[in-house]
Coordinates of C-alpha atoms in Angstrom, one line a residue:
M1115 CA 0.0 0.1 0.0
P1116 CA 1.5 3.6 -0.8
R1117 CA 2.6 5.6 2.1
P1118 CA 0.5 8.9 2.9
H1119 CA 3.1 11.2 1.4
V1120 CA 3.3 9.3 -2.1
L1121 CA -0.5 9.9 -2.1
L1122 CA -0.2 13.6 -1.0
L1123 CA 2.1 13.9 -4.1
L1124 CA 0.0 12.2 -6.3
S1125 CA -3.3 14.0 -5.3
A1126 CA -1.3 17.4 -6.0
C1127 CA -0.1 16.3 -9.3
A1128 CA -3.8 15.3 -10.2
W1129 CA -4.8 18.7 -8.6
S1130 CA -2.6 21.0 -10.7
L1131 CA -3.8 19.7 -14.2
H1132 CA -6.7 21.4 -15.9
P1133 CA -9.3 19.9 -18.5
Y1134 CA -8.7 20.9 -21.9
R1135 CA -10.8 19.8 -25.2
V1136 CA -8.7 18.9 -28.6
V1137 CA -11.0 19.2 -31.7
F1138 CA -9.4 17.2 -34.7
R1139 CA -9.0 17.9 -38.4
D1140 CA -11.1 16.0 -40.4
V1141 CA -7.9 13.6 -41.7
H1142 CA -6.4 10.7 -40.4
A1143 CA -9.0 9.5 -37.8
A1144 CA -7.2 6.2 -37.6
F1145 CA -4.1 7.9 -35.8
R1146 CA -5.8 10.4 -33.6
S1147 CA -5.8 8.6 -30.4
E1148 CA -1.9 7.6 -30.5
D1149 CA -0.8 10.9 -31.8
I1150 CA -2.8 12.5 -29.0
H1151 CA -1.7 10.0 -26.3
S1152 CA 2.2 10.8 -27.2
A1153 CA 1.5 14.5 -27.3
A1154 CA -0.1 14.9 -24.1
H1155 CA 2.4 12.4 -22.2
D1156 CA 5.3 14.3 -23.3
L1157 CA 3.9 17.5 -21.9
G1158 CA 3.0 15.9 -18.5
G1159 CA -0.4 15.6 -19.1
S1160 CA -3.0 12.7 -19.7
V1161 CA -5.8 11.8 -22.0
E1162 CA -9.5 10.8 -20.5
H1163 CA -11.2 10.1 -23.5
V1164 CA -10.9 10.2 -27.4
S1165 CA -13.9 10.4 -29.4
A1166 CA -14.6 10.6 -33.3
T1167 CA -14.2 14.2 -33.4
S1168 CA -12.2 15.6 -30.1
A1169 CA -10.6 14.4 -27.1
R1170 CA -10.8 15.6 -23.8
L1171 CA -7.5 15.6 -21.8
H1172 CA -5.9 17.2 -18.8
L1173 CA -2.9 19.5 -18.9
P1174 CA -0.4 21.7 -16.8
D1175 CA -1.7 25.1 -18.3
D1176 CA -2.4 27.0 -21.5
A1177 CA 1.3 27.1 -22.6
A1178 CA 1.1 23.3 -22.3
A1179 CA -2.1 23.3 -24.7
A1180 CA -0.5 25.8 -27.1
T1181 CA 2.7 23.3 -27.3
L1182 CA 0.5 20.5 -28.2
A1183 CA -1.2 22.3 -30.7
E1184 CA 2.0 23.1 -32.4
R1185 CA 3.2 19.5 -32.4
S1186 CA 0.4 17.9 -33.8
V1187 CA -0.7 18.4 -37.4
L1188 CA -4.0 16.5 -36.3
V1189 CA -5.2 19.3 -34.3
R1190 CA -7.5 22.0 -35.4
Y1191 CA -7.8 23.9 -32.1
V1192 CA -7.8 23.4 -28.3
L1193 CA -10.5 24.9 -25.9
E1194 CA -10.2 25.6 -22.1
E1195 CA -13.0 23.2 -21.2
W1196 CA -15.6 24.8 -18.8
G1197 CA -18.3 22.1 -19.1
A1198 CA -19.6 19.4 -21.1
G1199 CA -23.0 17.3 -21.5
A1200 CA -25.5 15.8 -23.7
T1201 CA -27.4 18.9 -24.5
L1202 CA -26.1 22.7 -24.4
R1203 CA -28.3 23.1 -21.3
D1204 CA -26.5 20.3 -19.7
A1205 CA -23.3 21.7 -20.7
V1206 CA -24.0 25.3 -19.4
S1207 CA -25.1 23.6 -16.1
Q1208 CA -21.9 22.1 -15.7
A1209 CA -19.7 25.1 -16.8
R1210 CA -17.3 26.3 -14.4
L1211 CA -15.4 29.9 -15.4
P1212 CA -11.8 29.9 -14.0
S1213 CA -11.5 32.8 -11.7
D1214 CA -7.9 33.3 -12.7
G1215 CA -8.3 33.4 -16.7
P1216 CA -8.3 36.3 -18.9
L1217 CA -12.1 36.6 -19.2
A1218 CA -12.6 36.8 -15.8
N1219 CA -10.3 39.7 -15.8
G1220 CA -12.1 41.7 -18.3
A1221 CA -10.7 40.6 -21.9
S1222 CA -13.0 41.4 -24.8
W1223 CA -14.8 38.3 -26.3
R1224 CA -17.4 36.6 -28.9
I1225 CA -19.2 33.7 -29.4
R1226 CA -17.8 31.2 -32.0
V1227 CA -19.7 27.8 -32.9
Q1228 CA -19.0 24.5 -34.4
S1229 CA -22.3 23.5 -35.8
P1230 CA -23.8 19.9 -36.4
G1231 CA -23.6 20.2 -40.0
R1232 CA -20.2 21.8 -40.4
R1233 CA -16.7 20.7 -40.5
T1234 CA -14.4 21.3 -37.7
G1235 CA -14.2 25.2 -38.3
L1236 CA -16.0 28.0 -35.8
V1237 CA -18.2 30.6 -37.0
N1238 CA -19.7 33.3 -35.1
A1239 CA -23.1 32.8 -33.4
H1240 CA -26.1 34.1 -34.5
D1241 CA -29.1 32.0 -33.0
P1242 CA -31.2 33.4 -30.1
V1243 CA -31.8 30.1 -28.7
L1244 CA -28.0 29.6 -28.3
F1245 CA -27.5 33.2 -26.7
E1246 CA -30.6 32.1 -24.3
E1247 CA -29.1 28.9 -23.1
L1248 CA -25.6 30.6 -22.3
G1249 CA -27.3 33.6 -20.9
G1250 CA -26.2 32.8 -17.2
L1251 CA -22.8 31.9 -18.4
L1252 CA -22.5 35.0 -20.3
D1253 CA -23.6 37.1 -17.7
A1254 CA -20.6 36.4 -15.4
L1255 CA -18.1 37.2 -18.2
P1256 CA -17.4 41.1 -17.3
G1257 CA -15.6 42.3 -20.5
P1258 CA -16.9 43.9 -23.6
V1259 CA -18.3 42.0 -26.7
R1260 CA -16.2 42.3 -29.9
L1261 CA -17.2 40.6 -33.0
R1262 CA -14.1 41.7 -34.7
D1263 CA -10.7 41.5 -33.1
A1264 CA -12.0 40.1 -29.8
E1265 CA -9.0 39.2 -27.2
E1266 CA -10.7 35.7 -26.7
D1267 CA -13.2 33.4 -28.5
V1268 CA -15.8 31.6 -26.1
A1269 CA -16.6 28.5 -28.3
V1270 CA -19.5 26.1 -28.1
L1271 CA -19.0 22.8 -29.8
L1272 CA -22.4 21.1 -31.0
R1273 CA -20.9 18.5 -33.6
G1274 CA -20.2 15.3 -31.9
E1275 CA -21.8 13.2 -29.4
T1276 CA -21.2 15.7 -26.4
V1277 CA -21.9 19.5 -26.4
V1278 CA -18.9 21.5 -25.0
V1279 CA -18.2 25.3 -23.9
G1280 CA -15.2 26.6 -23.6
R1281 CA -12.6 29.2 -24.6
V1282 CA -10.1 28.9 -27.5
V1283 CA -6.5 28.9 -26.2
A1284 CA -4.7 27.4 -28.9
R1285 CA -5.0 26.8 -33.0
G1286 CA -3.8 24.2 -34.8
C1287 CA -0.3 24.5 -36.9
A1288 CA -1.4 22.5 -39.9
A1289 CA -1.9 25.0 -42.4
E1290 CA 1.1 26.8 -42.1
L1291 CA 3.4 24.0 -41.1
L1292 CA 2.5 21.6 -44.0
S1293 CA 2.5 24.5 -46.6
Q1294 CA 6.5 24.4 -45.7
Y1295 CA 7.0 21.0 -46.3
R1296 CA 4.6 19.8 -49.2
V1297 CA 6.1 17.1 -51.1
A1298 CA 5.7 18.5 -54.3
D1299 CA 7.6 21.7 -53.6
R1300 CA 10.7 19.7 -52.7
C1301 CA 13.2 19.9 -55.3
Y1302 CA 14.2 15.9 -54.2
R1303 CA 11.4 13.6 -53.7
G1304 CA 10.5 10.1 -55.2
S1305 CA 7.3 8.0 -56.3
T1306 CA 7.3 6.6 -52.6
T1307 CA 8.1 10.0 -50.6
M1308 CA 5.6 10.0 -47.6
D1309 CA 2.9 12.4 -47.3
A1310 CA 4.2 15.5 -45.3
T1311 CA 1.0 15.0 -42.9
L1312 CA 2.1 11.3 -42.2
A1313 CA 5.7 12.3 -41.9
F1314 CA 4.8 14.5 -38.6
V1315 CA 2.1 12.1 -37.2
T1316 CA 5.2 9.4 -37.5
A1317 CA 7.5 11.7 -35.6
S1318 CA 4.7 12.3 -33.0
F1319 CA 4.3 8.8 -32.6
A1320 CA 8.3 8.5 -32.2
R1321 CA 7.8 11.1 -29.3
V1322 CA 10.8 13.6 -30.7
R1323 CA 11.2 16.4 -28.6
P1324 CA 13.7 19.6 -29.1
G1325 CA 17.5 18.5 -28.8
D1326 CA 16.7 14.9 -29.8
L1327 CA 19.1 13.2 -32.3
V1328 CA 17.0 11.4 -34.8
L1329 CA 18.4 8.3 -36.8
D1330 CA 16.1 7.0 -39.7
P1331 CA 17.9 3.6 -40.6
F1332 CA 15.5 3.4 -43.9
C1333 CA 15.2 7.1 -44.8
G1334 CA 14.8 6.7 -48.6
T1335 CA 14.5 10.3 -49.9
G1336 CA 14.4 11.7 -46.4
G1337 CA 10.5 12.5 -46.0
N1338 CA 10.3 11.0 -42.3
L1339 CA 13.5 12.4 -41.2
L1340 CA 12.5 15.9 -42.6
A1341 CA 9.5 16.0 -40.2
A1342 CA 11.6 14.5 -37.6
C1343 CA 14.3 17.1 -37.6
H1344 CA 11.7 19.7 -37.5
M1345 CA 10.5 18.7 -34.4
S1346 CA 14.1 17.9 -32.9
R1347 CA 15.5 21.5 -34.1
R1348 CA 18.8 19.9 -35.1
P1349 CA 20.2 17.8 -38.1
G1350 CA 19.4 13.8 -38.0
I1351 CA 21.1 10.9 -39.4
G1352 CA 19.6 8.9 -42.4
A1353 CA 20.8 5.7 -44.1
D1354 CA 19.0 3.4 -46.5
A1355 CA 20.1 0.2 -48.3
D1356 CA 18.9 1.1 -51.8
A1357 CA 21.7 3.0 -53.4
R1358 CA 19.5 4.3 -56.1
T1359 CA 17.3 6.0 -53.9
L1360 CA 20.2 7.9 -52.0
L1361 CA 21.6 8.8 -55.3
R1362 CA 18.7 9.6 -57.2
G1363 CA 18.9 13.1 -58.1
T1364 CA 22.4 14.1 -57.2
A1365 CA 24.5 15.3 -60.0
N1366 CA 27.6 15.9 -57.8
C1367 CA 27.8 13.5 -55.1
E1368 CA 31.2 14.3 -53.8
N1369 CA 30.0 17.8 -53.1
G1370 CA 26.6 17.0 -51.9
S1371 CA 25.1 14.7 -49.4
L1372 CA 27.0 11.5 -50.3
K1373 CA 30.4 10.3 -50.3
L1374 CA 30.7 7.4 -52.8
D1375 CA 32.5 4.2 -51.7
A1376 CA 33.0 1.2 -54.2
R1377 CA 29.9 -0.2 -53.5
L1378 CA 27.9 2.9 -54.3
R1379 CA 29.7 3.8 -57.4
K1380 CA 29.3 -0.1 -58.8
A1381 CA 25.5 0.5 -57.9
Q1382 CA 25.4 3.9 -59.7
N1383 CA 27.1 2.4 -62.7
M1384 CA 24.6 -0.8 -63.1
A1385 CA 21.6 1.7 -62.7
N1386 CA 22.9 3.6 -66.0
V1387 CA 21.7 2.7 -69.2
G1388 CA 23.4 4.2 -72.3
G1389 CA 25.7 6.4 -70.3
R1390 CA 22.3 7.9 -68.2
R1391 CA 20.8 6.6 -65.2
E1392 CA 17.5 4.5 -66.0
K1393 CA 14.3 6.6 -64.4
K1394 CA 12.1 4.6 -62.1
R1395 CA 8.5 4.4 -62.8
G1396 CA 6.9 7.2 -61.3
E1397 CA 9.7 9.3 -60.4
P1398 CA 9.3 12.9 -61.0
S1399 CA 11.8 14.9 -63.3
L1400 CA 14.2 16.7 -60.8
P1401 CA 17.0 19.5 -60.9
S1402 CA 20.4 18.4 -61.5
D1403 CA 21.4 19.8 -57.8
A1404 CA 18.5 17.9 -56.1
S1405 CA 19.6 16.1 -53.2
I1406 CA 18.3 15.3 -49.5
R1407 CA 20.8 17.5 -48.3
R1408 CA 19.1 20.5 -50.3
N1409 CA 15.5 19.6 -48.9
F1410 CA 17.1 20.3 -45.5
L1411 CA 18.8 23.2 -46.3
D1412 CA 15.9 24.9 -48.3
R1413 CA 13.9 24.4 -44.7
G1414 CA 16.7 26.0 -42.8
L1415 CA 17.5 22.6 -41.3

């Protein structure tokens, strides 16, 4: 049986965590649970429940919630959860407004709604029934209402099996991050280069943290390694048994990312047909200076 002081410590740790609600993007539903468990674990939090559209979890603070949104490309936004229930009335009756939050201290606000028939996005609220149901909760907010440029968004989630009321504390990174790592925009890529979203999900599964040294023994064209190094914020190490994959697109290997030994030179010569390397099926046309190293340099890695 645990000693009393151990129980006290565990109780204190649980008390320091706060409820949050993660809303997922409408992509890769099969990976959401593992992705959010990995992210929450690294931030000292815990996951209570994962549904088809969202997850309820406990995190230390808003900063941890913002970090989670930055690390997971499957997250649309994160709410500080005030209350949840089968209906809006139930959610409002359960709602508890944090006494030390920005809204309790006079920040301006507006109401945003995720409607049942919509996707995961939030829109301005117009339904008078919704305002009536929220009446008592809204009366407790001392700050002014601003439909534009509000400091805080009060969110009502009507999509899914549970209605949730809370405050938006972070928005996902997918739009900005994935635009920097689109496979089509890379100078060096192949027919089997992994989609950028899946590459970042894989790095999340591996729980890559800032400062980690990443080794990918089957790196191919470096798609997974590129995402993992973005998360670790340092160069990684890649290797592959397929010499053609490593050499593809590298016009000057001696000055690029590869140093040719005798076996690689032999593999390169065997791949040549009539003095030119035979192109693989589905392989895109690449510039002469394309290389794995170039992909990293183009993104500041």
